[in-house]
PDB file of C-alpha atoms in Angstrom:
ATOM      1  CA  UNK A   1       0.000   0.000   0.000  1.00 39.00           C
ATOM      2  CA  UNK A   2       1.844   3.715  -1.219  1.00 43.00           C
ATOM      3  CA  UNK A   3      -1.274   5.185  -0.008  1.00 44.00           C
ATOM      4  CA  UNK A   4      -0.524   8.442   1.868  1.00 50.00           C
ATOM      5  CA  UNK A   5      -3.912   8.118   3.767  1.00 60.00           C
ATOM      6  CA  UNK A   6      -2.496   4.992   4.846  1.00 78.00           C
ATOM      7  CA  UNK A   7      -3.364   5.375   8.920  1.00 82.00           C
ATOM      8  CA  UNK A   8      -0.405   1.922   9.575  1.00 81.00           C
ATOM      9  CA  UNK A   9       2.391   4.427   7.277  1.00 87.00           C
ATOM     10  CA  UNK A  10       4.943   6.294   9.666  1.00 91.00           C
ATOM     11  CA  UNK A  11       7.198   8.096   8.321  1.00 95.00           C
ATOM     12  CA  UNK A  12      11.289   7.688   9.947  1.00 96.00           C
ATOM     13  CA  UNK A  13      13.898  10.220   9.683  1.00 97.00           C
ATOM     14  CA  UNK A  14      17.322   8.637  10.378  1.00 98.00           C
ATOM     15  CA  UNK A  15      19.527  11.486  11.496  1.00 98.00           C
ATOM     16  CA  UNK A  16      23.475  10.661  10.934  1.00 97.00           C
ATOM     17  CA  UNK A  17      26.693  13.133  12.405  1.00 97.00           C
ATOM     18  CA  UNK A  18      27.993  15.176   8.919  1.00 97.00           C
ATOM     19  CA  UNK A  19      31.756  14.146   8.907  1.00 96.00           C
ATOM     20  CA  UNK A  20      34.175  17.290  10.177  1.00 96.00           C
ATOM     21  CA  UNK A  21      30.738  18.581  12.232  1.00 97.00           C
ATOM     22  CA  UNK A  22      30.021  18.892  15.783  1.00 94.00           C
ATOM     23  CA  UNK A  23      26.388  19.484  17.405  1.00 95.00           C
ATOM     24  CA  UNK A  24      26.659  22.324  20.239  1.00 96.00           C
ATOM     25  CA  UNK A  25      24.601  22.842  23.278  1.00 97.00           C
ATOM     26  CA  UNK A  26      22.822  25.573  21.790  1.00 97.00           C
ATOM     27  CA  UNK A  27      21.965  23.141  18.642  1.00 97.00           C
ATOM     28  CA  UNK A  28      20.415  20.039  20.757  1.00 96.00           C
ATOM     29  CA  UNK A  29      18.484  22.745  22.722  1.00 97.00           C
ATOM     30  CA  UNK A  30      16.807  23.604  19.308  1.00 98.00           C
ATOM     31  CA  UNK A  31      16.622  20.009  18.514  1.00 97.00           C
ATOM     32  CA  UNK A  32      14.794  19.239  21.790  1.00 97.00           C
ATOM     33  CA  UNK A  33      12.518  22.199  20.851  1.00 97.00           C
ATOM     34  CA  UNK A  34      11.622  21.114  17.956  1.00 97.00           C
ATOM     35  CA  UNK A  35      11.383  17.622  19.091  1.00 97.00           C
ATOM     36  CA  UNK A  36       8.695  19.001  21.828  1.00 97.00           C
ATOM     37  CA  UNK A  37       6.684  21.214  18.943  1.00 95.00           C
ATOM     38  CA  UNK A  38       5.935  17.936  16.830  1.00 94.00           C
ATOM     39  CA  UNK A  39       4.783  16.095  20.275  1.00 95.00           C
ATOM     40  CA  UNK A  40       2.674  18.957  20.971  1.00 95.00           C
ATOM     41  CA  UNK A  41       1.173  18.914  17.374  1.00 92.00           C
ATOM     42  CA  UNK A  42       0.600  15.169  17.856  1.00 91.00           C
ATOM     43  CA  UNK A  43       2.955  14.455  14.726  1.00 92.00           C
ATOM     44  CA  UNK A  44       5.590  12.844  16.965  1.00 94.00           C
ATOM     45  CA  UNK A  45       5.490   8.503  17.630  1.00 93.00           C
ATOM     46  CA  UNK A  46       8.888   8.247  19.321  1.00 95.00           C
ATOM     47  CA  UNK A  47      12.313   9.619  18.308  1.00 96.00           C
ATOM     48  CA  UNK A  48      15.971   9.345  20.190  1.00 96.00           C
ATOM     49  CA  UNK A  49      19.770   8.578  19.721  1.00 95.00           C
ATOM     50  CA  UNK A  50      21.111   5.206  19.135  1.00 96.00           C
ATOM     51  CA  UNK A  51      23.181   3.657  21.600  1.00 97.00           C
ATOM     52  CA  UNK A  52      26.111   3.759  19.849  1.00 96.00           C
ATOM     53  CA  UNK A  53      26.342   7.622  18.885  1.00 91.00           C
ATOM     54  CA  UNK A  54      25.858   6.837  15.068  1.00 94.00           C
ATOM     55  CA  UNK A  55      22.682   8.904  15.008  1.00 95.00           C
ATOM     56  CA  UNK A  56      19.499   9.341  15.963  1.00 97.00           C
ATOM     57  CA  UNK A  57      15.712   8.289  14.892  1.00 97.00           C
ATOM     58  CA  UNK A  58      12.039  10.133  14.464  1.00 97.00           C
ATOM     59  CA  UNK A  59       9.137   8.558  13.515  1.00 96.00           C
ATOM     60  CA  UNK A  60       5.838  10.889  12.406  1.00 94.00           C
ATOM     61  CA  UNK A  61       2.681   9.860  12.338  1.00 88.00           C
ATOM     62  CA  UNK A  62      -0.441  11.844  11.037  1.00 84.00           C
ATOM     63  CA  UNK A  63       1.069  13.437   7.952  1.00 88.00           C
ATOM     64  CA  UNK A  64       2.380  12.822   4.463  1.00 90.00           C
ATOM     65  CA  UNK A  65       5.350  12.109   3.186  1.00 92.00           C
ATOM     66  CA  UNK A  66       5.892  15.151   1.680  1.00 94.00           C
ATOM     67  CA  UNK A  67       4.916  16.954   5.213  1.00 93.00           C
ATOM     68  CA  UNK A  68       7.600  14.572   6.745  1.00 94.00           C
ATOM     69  CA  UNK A  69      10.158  15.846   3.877  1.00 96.00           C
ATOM     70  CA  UNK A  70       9.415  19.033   4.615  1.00 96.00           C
ATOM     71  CA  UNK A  71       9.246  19.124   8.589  1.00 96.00           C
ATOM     72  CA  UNK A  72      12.376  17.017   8.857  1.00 96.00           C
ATOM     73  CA  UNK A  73      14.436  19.895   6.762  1.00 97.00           C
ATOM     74  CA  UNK A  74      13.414  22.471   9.641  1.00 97.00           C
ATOM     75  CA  UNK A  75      14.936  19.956  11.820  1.00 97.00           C
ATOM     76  CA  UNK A  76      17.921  22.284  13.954  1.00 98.00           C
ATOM     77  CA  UNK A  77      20.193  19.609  13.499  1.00 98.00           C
ATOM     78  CA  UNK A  78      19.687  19.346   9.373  1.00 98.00           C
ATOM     79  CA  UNK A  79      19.690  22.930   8.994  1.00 98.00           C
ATOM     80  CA  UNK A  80      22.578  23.699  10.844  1.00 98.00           C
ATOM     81  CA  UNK A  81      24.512  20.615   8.847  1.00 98.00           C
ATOM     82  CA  UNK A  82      25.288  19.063  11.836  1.00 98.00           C
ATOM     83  CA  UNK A  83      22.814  16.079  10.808  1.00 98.00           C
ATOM     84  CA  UNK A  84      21.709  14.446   7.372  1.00 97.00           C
ATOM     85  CA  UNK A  85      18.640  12.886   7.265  1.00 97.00           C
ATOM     86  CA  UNK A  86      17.188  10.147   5.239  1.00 97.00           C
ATOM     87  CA  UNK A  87      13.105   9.617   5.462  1.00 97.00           C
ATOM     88  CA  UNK A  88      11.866   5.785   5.041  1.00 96.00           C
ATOM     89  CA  UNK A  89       8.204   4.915   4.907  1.00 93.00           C
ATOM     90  CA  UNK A  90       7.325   2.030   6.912  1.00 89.00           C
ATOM     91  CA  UNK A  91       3.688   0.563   7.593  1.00 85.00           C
ATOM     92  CA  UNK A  92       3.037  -0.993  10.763  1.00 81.00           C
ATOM     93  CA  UNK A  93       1.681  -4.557  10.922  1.00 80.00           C
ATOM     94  CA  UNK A  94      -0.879  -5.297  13.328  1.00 77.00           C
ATOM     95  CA  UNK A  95      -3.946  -7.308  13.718  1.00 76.00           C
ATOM     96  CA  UNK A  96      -6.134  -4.651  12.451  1.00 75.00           C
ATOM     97  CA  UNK A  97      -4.631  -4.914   9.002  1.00 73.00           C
ATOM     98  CA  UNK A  98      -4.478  -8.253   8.606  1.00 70.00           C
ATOM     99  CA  UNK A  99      -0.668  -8.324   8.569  1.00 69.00           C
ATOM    100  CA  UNK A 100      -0.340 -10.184  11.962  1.00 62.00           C
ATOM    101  CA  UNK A 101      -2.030 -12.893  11.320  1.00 59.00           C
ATOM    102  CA  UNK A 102      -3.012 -13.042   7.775  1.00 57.00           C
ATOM    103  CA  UNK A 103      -4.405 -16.847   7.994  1.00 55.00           C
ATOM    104  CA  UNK A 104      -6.233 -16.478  10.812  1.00 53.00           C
ATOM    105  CA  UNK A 105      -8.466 -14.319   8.799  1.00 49.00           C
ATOM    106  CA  UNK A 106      -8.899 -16.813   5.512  1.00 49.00           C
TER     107      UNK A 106
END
């Protein structure tokens, strides 16, 4: 399913370090800002650094693709070219839509 209206798509930014570039205080204060205005606006399903310090993760829900494109370029961290990201569009399985347990339902 591409389907945009797709309420199982979520939409994940993978935020990497840009070689030679170091985030500041001041730029994971904005981060955390911004981080807070999509949980406020409900567009935020979980987001935070991997364990190893090779990046970080944000998954949106309740919006496009092309709204996740465009939020995740406002992101401090990506405008400041401390961060790339990369958006993937991944659809949740669940009972619901039949993609956890798919013969239980023939």
């Amino acid at each position: 399913m591409g389907d945009e209206t797709n309420k199982w798509l979520r939409h994940i930014v993978l935020l990497s370090p840009v070689a030679g570039k170091e985030a500041t205080d001041e730029h994971i204060l904005k981060h955390v800002l911004f981080l807070k205005e999509l949980e406020d606006h409900e567009h935020l399903e979980v987001c935070g650094p991997f364990t190893d310090k090779s990046g970080g993760m944000i998954i949106f829900k309740n919006m496009s693709r092309q709204e996740a494109e465009r939020i995740s370029a406002r992101d401090p961290f990506v405008v400041a070219g401390v961060r790339s990201a990369i958006i993937r569009t991944f659809e949740k399985s669940c009972w619901e839509n039949s993609h956890l347990g798919r013969l239980a339902h023939d």
